[in-house]
mmCIF file of C-alpha atoms (C1' of nucleotides) in Angstrom:
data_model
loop_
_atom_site.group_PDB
_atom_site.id
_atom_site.type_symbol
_atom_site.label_atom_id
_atom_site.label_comp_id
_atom_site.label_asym_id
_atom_site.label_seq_id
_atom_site.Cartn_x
_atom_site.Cartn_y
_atom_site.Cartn_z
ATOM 1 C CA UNK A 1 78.111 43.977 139.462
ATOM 2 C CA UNK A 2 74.152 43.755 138.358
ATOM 3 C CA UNK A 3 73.262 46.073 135.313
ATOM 4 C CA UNK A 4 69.803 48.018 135.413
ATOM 5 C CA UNK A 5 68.817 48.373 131.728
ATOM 6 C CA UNK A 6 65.445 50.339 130.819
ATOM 7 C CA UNK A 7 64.730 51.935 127.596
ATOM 8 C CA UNK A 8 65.735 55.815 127.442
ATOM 9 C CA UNK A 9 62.906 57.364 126.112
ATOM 10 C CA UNK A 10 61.701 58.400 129.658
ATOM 11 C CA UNK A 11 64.645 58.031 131.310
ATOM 12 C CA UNK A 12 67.475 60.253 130.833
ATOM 13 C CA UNK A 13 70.389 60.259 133.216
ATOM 14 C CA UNK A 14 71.579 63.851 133.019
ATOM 15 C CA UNK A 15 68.448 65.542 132.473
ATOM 16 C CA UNK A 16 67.275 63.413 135.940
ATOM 17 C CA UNK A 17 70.671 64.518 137.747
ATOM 18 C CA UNK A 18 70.324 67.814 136.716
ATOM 19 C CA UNK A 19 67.486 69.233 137.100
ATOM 20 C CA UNK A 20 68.079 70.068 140.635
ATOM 21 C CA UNK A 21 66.217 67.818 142.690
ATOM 22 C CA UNK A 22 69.650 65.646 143.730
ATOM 23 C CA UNK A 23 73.096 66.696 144.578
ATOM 24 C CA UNK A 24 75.426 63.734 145.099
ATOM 25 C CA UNK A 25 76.469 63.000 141.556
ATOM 26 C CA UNK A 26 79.238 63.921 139.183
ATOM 27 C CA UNK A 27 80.728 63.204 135.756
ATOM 28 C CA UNK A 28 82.207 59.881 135.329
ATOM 29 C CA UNK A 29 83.271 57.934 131.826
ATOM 30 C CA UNK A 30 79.915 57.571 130.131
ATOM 31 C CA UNK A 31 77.160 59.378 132.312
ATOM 32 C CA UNK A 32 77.704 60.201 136.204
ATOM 33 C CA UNK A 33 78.812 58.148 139.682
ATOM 34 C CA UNK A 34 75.761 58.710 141.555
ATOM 35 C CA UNK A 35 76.040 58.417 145.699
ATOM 36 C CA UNK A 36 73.243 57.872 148.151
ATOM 37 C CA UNK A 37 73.735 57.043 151.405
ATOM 38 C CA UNK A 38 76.383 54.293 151.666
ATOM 39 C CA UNK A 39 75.776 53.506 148.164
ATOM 40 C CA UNK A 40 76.982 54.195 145.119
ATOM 41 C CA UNK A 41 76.458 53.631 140.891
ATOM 42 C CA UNK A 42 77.253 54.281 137.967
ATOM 43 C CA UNK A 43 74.925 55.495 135.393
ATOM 44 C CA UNK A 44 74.564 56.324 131.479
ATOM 45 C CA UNK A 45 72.797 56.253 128.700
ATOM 46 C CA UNK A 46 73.932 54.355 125.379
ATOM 47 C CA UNK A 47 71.914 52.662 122.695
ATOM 48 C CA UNK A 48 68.903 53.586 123.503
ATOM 49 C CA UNK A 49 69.110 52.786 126.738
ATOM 50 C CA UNK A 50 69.727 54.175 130.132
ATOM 51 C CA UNK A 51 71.661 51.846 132.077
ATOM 52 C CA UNK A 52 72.682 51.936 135.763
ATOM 53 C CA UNK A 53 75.227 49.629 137.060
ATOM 54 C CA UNK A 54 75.650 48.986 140.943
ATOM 55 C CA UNK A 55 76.207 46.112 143.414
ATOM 56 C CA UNK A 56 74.718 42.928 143.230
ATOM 57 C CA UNK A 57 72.613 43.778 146.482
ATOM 58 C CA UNK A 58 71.404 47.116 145.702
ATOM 59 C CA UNK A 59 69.975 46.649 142.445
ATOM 60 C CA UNK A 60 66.571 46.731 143.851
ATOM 61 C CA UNK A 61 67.484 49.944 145.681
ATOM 62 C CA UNK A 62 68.539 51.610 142.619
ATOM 63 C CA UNK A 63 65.577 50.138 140.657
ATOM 64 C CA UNK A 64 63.244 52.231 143.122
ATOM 65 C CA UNK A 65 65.925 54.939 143.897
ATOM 66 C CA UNK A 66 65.236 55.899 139.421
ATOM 67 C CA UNK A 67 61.458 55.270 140.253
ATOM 68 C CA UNK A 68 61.578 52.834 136.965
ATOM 69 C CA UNK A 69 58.117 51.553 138.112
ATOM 70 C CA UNK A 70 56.017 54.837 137.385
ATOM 71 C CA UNK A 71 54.646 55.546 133.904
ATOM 72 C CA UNK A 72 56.399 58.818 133.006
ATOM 73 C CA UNK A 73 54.115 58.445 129.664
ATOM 74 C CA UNK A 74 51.044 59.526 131.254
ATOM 75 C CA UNK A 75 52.964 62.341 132.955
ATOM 76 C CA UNK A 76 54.734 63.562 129.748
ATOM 77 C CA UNK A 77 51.466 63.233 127.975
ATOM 78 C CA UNK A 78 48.702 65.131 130.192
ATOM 79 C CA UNK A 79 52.011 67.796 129.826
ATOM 80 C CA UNK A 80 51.586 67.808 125.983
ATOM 81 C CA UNK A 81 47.239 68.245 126.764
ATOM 82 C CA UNK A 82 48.473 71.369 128.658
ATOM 83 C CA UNK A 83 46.391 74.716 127.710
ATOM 84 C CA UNK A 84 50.313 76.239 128.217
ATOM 85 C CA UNK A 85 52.807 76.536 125.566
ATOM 86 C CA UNK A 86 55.449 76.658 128.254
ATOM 87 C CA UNK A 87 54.191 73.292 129.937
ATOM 88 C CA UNK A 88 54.725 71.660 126.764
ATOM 89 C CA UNK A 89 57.963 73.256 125.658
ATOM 90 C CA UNK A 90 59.152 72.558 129.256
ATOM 91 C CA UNK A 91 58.308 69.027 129.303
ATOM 92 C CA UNK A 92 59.913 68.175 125.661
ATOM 93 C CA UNK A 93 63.359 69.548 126.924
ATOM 94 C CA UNK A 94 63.020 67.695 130.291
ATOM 95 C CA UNK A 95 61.219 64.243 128.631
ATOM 96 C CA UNK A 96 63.845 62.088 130.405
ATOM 97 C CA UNK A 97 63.323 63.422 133.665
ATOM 98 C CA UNK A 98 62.184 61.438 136.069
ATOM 99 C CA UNK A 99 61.659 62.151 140.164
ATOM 100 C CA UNK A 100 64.253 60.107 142.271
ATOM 101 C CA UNK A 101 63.384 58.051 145.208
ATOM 102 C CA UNK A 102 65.886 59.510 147.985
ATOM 103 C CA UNK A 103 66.362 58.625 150.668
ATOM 104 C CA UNK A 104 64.594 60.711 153.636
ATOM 105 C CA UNK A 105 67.121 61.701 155.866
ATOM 106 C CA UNK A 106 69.254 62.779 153.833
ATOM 107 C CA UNK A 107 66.925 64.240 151.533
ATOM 108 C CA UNK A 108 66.114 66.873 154.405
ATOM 109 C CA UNK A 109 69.049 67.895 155.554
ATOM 110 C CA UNK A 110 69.798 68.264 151.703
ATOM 111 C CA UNK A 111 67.086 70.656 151.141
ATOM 112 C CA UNK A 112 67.758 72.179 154.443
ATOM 113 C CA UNK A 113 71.407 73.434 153.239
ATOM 114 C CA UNK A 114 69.937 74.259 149.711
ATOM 115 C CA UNK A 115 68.040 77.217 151.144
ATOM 116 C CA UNK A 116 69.294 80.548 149.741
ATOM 117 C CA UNK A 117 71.899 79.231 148.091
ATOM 118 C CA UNK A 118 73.443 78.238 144.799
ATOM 119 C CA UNK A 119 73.508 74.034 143.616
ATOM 120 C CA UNK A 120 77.224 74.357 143.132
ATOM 121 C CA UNK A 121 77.552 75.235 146.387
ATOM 122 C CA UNK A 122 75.032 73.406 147.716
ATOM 123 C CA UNK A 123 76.859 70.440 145.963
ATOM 124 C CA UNK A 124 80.223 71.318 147.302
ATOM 125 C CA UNK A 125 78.758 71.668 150.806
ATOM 126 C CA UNK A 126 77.236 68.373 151.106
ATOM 127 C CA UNK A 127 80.388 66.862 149.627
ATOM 128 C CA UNK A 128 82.175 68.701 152.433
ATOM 129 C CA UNK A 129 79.720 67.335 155.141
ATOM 130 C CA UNK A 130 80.428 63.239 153.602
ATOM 131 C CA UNK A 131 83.757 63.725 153.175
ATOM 132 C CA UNK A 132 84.307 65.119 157.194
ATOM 133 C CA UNK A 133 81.631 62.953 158.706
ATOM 134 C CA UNK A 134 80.632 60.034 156.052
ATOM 135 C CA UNK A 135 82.651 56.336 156.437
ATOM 136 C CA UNK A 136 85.094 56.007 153.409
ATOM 137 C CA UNK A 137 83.646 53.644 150.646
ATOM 138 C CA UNK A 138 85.086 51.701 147.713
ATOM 139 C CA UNK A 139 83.914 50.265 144.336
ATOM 140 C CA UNK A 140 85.116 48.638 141.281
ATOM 141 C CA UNK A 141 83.651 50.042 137.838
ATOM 142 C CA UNK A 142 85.488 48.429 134.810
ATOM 143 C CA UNK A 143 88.693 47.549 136.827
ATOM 144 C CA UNK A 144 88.830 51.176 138.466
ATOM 145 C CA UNK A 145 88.482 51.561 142.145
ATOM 146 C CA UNK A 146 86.438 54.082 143.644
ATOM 147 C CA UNK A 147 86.836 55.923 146.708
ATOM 148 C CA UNK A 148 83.715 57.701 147.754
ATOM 149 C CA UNK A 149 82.278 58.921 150.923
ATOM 150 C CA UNK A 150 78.746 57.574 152.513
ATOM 151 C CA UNK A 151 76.964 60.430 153.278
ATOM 152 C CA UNK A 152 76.660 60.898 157.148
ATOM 153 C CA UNK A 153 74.731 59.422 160.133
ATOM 154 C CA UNK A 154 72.266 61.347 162.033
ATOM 155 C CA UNK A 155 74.407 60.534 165.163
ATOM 156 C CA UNK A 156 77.496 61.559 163.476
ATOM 157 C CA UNK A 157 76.087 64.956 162.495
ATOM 158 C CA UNK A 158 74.834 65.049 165.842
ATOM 159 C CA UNK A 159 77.755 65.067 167.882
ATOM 160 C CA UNK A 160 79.720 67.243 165.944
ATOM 161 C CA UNK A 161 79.737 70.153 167.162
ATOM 162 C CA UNK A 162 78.688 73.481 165.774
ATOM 163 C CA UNK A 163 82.392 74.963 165.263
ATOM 164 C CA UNK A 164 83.089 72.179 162.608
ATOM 165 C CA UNK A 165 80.034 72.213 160.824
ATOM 166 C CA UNK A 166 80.754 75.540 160.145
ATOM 167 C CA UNK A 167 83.875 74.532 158.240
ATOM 168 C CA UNK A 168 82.357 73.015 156.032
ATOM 169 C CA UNK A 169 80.582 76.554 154.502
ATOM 170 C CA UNK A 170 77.215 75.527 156.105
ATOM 171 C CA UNK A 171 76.731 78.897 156.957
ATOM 172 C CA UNK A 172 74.049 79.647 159.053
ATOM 173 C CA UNK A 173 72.552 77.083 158.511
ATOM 174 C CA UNK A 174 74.554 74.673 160.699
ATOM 175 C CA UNK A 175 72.689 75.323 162.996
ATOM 176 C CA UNK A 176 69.536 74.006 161.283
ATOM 177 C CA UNK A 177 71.131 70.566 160.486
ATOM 178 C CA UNK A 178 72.464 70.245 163.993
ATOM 179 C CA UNK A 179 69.301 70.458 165.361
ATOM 180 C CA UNK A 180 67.173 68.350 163.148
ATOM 181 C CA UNK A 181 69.479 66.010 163.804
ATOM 182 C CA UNK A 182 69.722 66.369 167.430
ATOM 183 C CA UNK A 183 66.052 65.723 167.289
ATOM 184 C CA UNK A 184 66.276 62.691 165.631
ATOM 185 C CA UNK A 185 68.852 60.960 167.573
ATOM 186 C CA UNK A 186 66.478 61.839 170.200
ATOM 187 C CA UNK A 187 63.820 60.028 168.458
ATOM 188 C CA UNK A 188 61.324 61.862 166.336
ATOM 189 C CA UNK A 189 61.074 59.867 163.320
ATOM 190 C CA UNK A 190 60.727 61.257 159.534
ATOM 191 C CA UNK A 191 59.336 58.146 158.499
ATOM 192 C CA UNK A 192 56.353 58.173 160.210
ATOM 193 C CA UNK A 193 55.286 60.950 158.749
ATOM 194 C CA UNK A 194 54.366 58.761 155.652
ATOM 195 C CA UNK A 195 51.230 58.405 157.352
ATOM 196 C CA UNK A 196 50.569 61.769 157.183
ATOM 197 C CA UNK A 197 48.414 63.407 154.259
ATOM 198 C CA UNK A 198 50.678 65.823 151.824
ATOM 199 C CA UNK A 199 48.868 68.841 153.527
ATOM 200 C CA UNK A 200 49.855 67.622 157.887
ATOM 201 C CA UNK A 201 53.316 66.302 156.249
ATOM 202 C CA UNK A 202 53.651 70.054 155.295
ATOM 203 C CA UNK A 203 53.005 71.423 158.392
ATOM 204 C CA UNK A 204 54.181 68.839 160.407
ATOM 205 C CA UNK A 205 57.945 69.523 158.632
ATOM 206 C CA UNK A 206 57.085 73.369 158.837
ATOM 207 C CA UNK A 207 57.597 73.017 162.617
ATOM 208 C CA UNK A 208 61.091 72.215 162.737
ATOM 209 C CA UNK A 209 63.502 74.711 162.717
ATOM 210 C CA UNK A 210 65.008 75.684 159.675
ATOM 211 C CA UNK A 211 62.130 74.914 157.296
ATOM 212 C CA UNK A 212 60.143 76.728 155.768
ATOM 213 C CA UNK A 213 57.506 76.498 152.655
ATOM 214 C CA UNK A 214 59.782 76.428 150.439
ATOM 215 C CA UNK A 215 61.930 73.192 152.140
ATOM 216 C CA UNK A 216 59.050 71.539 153.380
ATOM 217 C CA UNK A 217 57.761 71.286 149.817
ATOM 218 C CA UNK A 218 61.080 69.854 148.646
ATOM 219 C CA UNK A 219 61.192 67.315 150.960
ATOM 220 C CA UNK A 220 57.417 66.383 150.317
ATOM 221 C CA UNK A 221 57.605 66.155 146.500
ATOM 222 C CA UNK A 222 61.845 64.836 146.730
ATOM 223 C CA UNK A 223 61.982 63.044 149.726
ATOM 224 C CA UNK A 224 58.021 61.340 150.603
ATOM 225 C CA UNK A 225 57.533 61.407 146.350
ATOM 226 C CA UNK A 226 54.080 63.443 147.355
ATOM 227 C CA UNK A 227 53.275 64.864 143.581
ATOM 228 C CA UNK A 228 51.007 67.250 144.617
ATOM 229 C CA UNK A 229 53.698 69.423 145.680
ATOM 230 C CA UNK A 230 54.766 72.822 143.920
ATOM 231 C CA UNK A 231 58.061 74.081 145.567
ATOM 232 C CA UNK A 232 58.497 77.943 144.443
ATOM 233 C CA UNK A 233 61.753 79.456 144.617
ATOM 234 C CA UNK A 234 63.453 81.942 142.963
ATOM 235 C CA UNK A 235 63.700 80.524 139.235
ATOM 236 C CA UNK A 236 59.927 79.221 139.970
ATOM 237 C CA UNK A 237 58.669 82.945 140.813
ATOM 238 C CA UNK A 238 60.812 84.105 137.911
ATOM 239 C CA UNK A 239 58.767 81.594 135.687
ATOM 240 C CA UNK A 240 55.332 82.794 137.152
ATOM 241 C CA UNK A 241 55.739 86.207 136.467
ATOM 242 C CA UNK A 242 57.727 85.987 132.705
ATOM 243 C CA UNK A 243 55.586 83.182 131.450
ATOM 244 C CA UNK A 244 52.259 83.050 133.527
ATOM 245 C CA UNK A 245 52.236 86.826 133.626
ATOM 246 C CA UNK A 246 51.662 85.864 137.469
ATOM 247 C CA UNK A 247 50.958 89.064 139.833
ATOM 248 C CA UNK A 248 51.247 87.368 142.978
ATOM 249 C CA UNK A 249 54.043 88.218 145.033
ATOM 250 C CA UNK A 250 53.562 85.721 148.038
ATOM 251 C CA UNK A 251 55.372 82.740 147.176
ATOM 252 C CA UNK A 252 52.714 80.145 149.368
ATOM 253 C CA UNK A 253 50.330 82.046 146.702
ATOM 254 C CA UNK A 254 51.911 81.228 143.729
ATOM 255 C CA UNK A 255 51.947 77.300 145.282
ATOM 256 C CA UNK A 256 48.618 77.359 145.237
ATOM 257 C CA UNK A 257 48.018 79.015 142.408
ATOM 258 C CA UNK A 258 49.934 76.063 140.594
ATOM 259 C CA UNK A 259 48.592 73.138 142.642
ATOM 260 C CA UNK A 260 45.136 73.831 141.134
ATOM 261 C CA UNK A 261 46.149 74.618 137.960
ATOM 262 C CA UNK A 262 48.316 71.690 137.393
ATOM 263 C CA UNK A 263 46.780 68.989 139.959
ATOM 264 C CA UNK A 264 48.042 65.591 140.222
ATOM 265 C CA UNK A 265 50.732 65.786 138.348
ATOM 266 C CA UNK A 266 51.983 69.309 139.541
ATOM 267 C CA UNK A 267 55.356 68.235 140.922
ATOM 268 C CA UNK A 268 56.550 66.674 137.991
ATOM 269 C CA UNK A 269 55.112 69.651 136.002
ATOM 270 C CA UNK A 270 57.241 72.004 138.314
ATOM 271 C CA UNK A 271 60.648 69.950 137.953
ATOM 272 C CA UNK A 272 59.842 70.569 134.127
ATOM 273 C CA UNK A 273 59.577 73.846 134.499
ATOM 274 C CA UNK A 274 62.523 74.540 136.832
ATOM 275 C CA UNK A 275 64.792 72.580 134.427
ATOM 276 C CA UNK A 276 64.084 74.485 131.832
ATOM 277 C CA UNK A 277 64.192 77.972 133.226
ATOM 278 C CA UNK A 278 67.575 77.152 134.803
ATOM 279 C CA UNK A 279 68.689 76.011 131.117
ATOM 280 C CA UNK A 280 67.713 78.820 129.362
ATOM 281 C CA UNK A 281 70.169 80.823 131.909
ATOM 282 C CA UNK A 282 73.162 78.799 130.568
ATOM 283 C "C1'" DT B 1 82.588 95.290 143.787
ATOM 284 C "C1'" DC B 2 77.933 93.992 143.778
ATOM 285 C "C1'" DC B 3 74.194 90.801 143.009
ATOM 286 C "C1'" DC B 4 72.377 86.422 143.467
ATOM 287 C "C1'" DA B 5 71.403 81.663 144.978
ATOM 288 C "C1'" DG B 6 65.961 75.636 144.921
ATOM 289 C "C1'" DG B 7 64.803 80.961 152.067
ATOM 290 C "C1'" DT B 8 63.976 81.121 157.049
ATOM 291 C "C1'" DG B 9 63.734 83.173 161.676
ATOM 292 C "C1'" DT B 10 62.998 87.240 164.167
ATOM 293 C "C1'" DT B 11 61.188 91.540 165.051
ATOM 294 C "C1'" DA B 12 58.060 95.293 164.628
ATOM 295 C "C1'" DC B 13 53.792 96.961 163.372
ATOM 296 C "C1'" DG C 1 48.916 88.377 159.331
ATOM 297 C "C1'" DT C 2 52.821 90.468 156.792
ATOM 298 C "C1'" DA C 3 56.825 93.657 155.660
ATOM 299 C "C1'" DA C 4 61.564 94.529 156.597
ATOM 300 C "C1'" DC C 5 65.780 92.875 157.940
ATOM 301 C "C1'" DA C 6 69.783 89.702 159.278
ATOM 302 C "C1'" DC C 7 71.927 85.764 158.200
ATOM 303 C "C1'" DA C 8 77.044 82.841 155.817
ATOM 304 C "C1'" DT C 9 79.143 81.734 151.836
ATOM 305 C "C1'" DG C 10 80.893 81.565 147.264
ATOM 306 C "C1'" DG C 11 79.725 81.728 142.082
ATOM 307 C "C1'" DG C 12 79.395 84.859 138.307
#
DNA sequence: TCCCAGGTGTTAC
DNA sequence: GTAACACATGGG
């Protein structure tokens, strides 16, 4: 086992779990078991420190996957320098929050299930979909073996067909992931489109069925790490209008209305926000 | 029971 | 171009 140990002050384990960007994680020991694709770790914060333990081999993965090499400082700071009260308050509760390297693939078809739906669910879905289609994994933390499930191939999603999606409370949106990934085993490749500028990746993923604005921003700012994207759902819209007194009612409005106001760092400002809408609900 | 959830595709104008 | 509606499913 390697251990990943970087000082907590911008790196908070829960507050980066939770704040609904990822959903393959859940309560273990100290902090959380955290699962991308065939990998998993184990991660916490104690003495000051937020430490993420994992395989010998995938330290470096992890070490990118938490996006340690960014300077959440400047972030947190031009958040402070904000004209809005709510930008700061936002960005004190969500200090520790930093935006995950995941991986693409399953990134989208992530985002793709999220879509009018609730994160429990959404959780409990893509559990379903690993558990069904994902190869069975082990590993040791502190003597205790864990069985986990990798989350799924693109040619195992692929061949399974549409009936038994289904069961696993995809909804209509089984469709969706079928096809994307359909389209991929037939070749069209989501990681070329790091090529592309924020504004053709958005388009580009706005022509495949089953995403919208809404998606396609997710998987810009979550999946390609493209900052200058402003996803607006529902708790976003419901943040516009309470706290920016906002009278747009066209959500691709209200993402530019935010892209300009917030700029470079408008992703991160937006995960800020979301995290602290959805925690004043609780 | 009803409303809502990190919305999108389709149809009608 | 956009407004209204259908769409699956389960949490609260």
């Amino acid at each position: 086992m390697e251990k990943i140990v970087f000082r907590e002050e911008f790196f908070n384990i829960k507050d980066t779990l939770c704040c609904g960007q990822v959903f393959r994680f859940k309560p273990y020991k100290k902090g959380y078991l955290i699962f991308s694709r065939e990998k998993c770790a184990y991660a916490y914060n104690e003495n000051g420190y937020g430490i993420v333990e994992c395989e010998n081999n995938d330290k470096n993965y992890f070490y990118n996957y938490f996006d340690l090499d960014r300077d959440y400082k400047q972030i947190y700071n031009s958040a402070l320098n904000s004209d809005f009260e709510i930008i700061k308050t936002s960005a004190r509760l969500g200090k520790g929050i930093r935006i995950l390297n995941q991986d693409l693939t399953e990134t989208t078809f992530s985002f793709i299930i999220s879509q009018n739906n609730n994160i429990p669910k959404i959780k409990s879905t893509i559990e379903k979909l690993c558990c069904n289609l994902g190869g069975q994994k082990t590993i040791t933390f502190e003597n205790e073996v864990i069985t986990y499930f990798a989350f799924p191939s693109v040619k195992k999603i692929a061949k399974t067909d549409i009936e038994t999606l289904r069961t696993f409370s995809l909804g209509y949106r089984a469709e969706y992931i079928k096809k994307l990934a359909e389209n991929i085993l037939n070749g069209y490749s989501l990681e070329k489109l790091k090529e592309l500028s924020t504004k053709e990746l958005t388009s580009e993923l706005l022509s495949l069925y089953g995403i919208g604005m809404k998606v396609a921003n997710c998987v810009t700012l979550f999946g390609f790490h493209r900052q200058d994207s402003f996803p607006v759902d529902t708790w976003i819209e419901k943040v516009y209008k309470e706290n920016f007194n906002g009278k747009l009612t066209n959500r691709n409005q209200i993402t530019e209305y935010f892209l300009s106001l917030f700029g470079e760092n408008a992703g991160y400002f937006q995960q800020y926000l979301f995290y602290f809408k959805r925690s004043l609900e609780k």
